[in-house]
Phi, psi and omega in degrees: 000336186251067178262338179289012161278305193286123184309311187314317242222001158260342183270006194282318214246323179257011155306306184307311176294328166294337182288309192296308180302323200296302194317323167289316173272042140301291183314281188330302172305291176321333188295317201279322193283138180281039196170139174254201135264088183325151210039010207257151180317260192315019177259296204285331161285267164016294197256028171257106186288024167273334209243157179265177148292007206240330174283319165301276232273346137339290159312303176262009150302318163320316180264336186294319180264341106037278181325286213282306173305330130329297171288326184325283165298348189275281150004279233282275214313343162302326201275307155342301184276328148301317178286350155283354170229079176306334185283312134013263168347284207314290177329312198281291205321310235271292165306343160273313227302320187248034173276154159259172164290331169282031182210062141278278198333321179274007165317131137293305149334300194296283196306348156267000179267332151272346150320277179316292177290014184245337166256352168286311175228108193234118194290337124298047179338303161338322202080220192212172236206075183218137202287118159301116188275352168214198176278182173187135168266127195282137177335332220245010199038015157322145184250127137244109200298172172285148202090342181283134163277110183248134134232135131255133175313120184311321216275353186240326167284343168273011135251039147324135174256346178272016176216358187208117173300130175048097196277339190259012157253149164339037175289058186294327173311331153309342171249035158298301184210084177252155213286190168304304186309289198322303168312292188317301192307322174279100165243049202310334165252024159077162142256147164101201213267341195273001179273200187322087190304326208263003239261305177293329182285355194256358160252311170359314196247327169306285195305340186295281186341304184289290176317329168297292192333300183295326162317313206245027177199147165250106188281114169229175195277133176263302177229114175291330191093212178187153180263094140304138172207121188200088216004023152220126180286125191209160182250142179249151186046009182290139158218138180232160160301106180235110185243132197310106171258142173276000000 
């Protein structure tokens, strides 16, 4: 009853209300627009007579912040890790230098240098959770019968050391040619019906994001931080430099 005393828990709250507002003038603008993108999330939430408004606008807060904190981080720790590889750095710039931003996204460099860093640090670390629908036998002739609840962790199949040379260093250059097992093994946004809904709009803004940076700043690390995991694996306290390139 005195919870509207505590600053965390009023700043908590009128957070919760600006997020409710944004979501609403979402709807409203789609309401207003004349023509949708058929199958697009918010077409199928919107245009559904399963959901009330009160469900809608659930659904799609839900995916919004979902989203935004994942990529969020998913970002710091790229940048992070470029700023701990000034050479690194240089290869991605180099590699943009005769792109427009609307050709950033097709760098080879850029997706592997976000491949890497989605796979040192892939921010659902935890993974997923999932009831095996049949048996299935493993490289190792291990049975997992049907019905078994399997997890792995992403943070561990993705430093697999039998699948990846040198699993804990920064190597973007591995996915010049890289093997098969290696394609399997990196799934940051999960498979099958149950993955990631947000999974394009969440490289969309990674490749932009990172590619602006790196055009127009020279990164180096100021401060490390320390490694948080409270369901998003995230750097606490990191600071970097960003100086203006001429």
């Amino acid at each position: 009853m005195f919870a509207w005393l505590i600053p965390e828990r009023k700043r908590a709250l009128q957070a919760a209300g600006r997020l409710r507002d944004l979501v609403l003038k979402l709807m409203d603008d789609y309401k207003n627009k004349a023509s949708s993108t058929p199958g697009s999330i918010i077409q199928l939430v919107m245009d559904s007579d399963a959901f009330s408004p009160d469900d809608k606008m659930a659904q799609l807060l839900e995916l919004l912040i979902a989203g935004h904190d994942t990529t969020s981080f998913s970002i710091a720790w790229i940048l992070l890790s470029l700023a701990r590889h000034p050479m690194e750095q240089t290869k991605l710039r180099e590699s943009l230098a005769s792109l427009s931003p609307n050709e950033y996204s097709t760098s080879p460099q850029l997706k592997a240098v976000v491949k890497e860093g989605m796979r040192l640090h892939p921010v659902a670390a935890a993974g997923s959770i999932r009831e095996a629908g049949r048996d299935f036998i493993t490289s190792r002739n291990e049975i997992i019968p049907k019905g078994s609840i399997c997890f792995l962790p992403f943070i561990l199949q993705f430093r697999n050391k039998d699948i990846f040379v040198e699993p804990d260093k920064f190597l973007p250059d591995r996915w010049g040619k890289p093997s098969k097992e290696m394609v399997d093994a990196l799934n940051p946004f999960s498979l099958g019906k149950q993955n990631c809904l947000g999974q394009s709009l969440a490289q969309a803004e990674t490749f932009s994001i990172v590619a602006r940076i790196i055009t127009k700043f020279e990164l180096s690390v100021e401060t490390e931080g320390t490694v948080d995991f409270f369901l998003t694996l995230k750097p606490v306290g990191a600071m970097l430099k960003a100086v203006r390139l001429t």
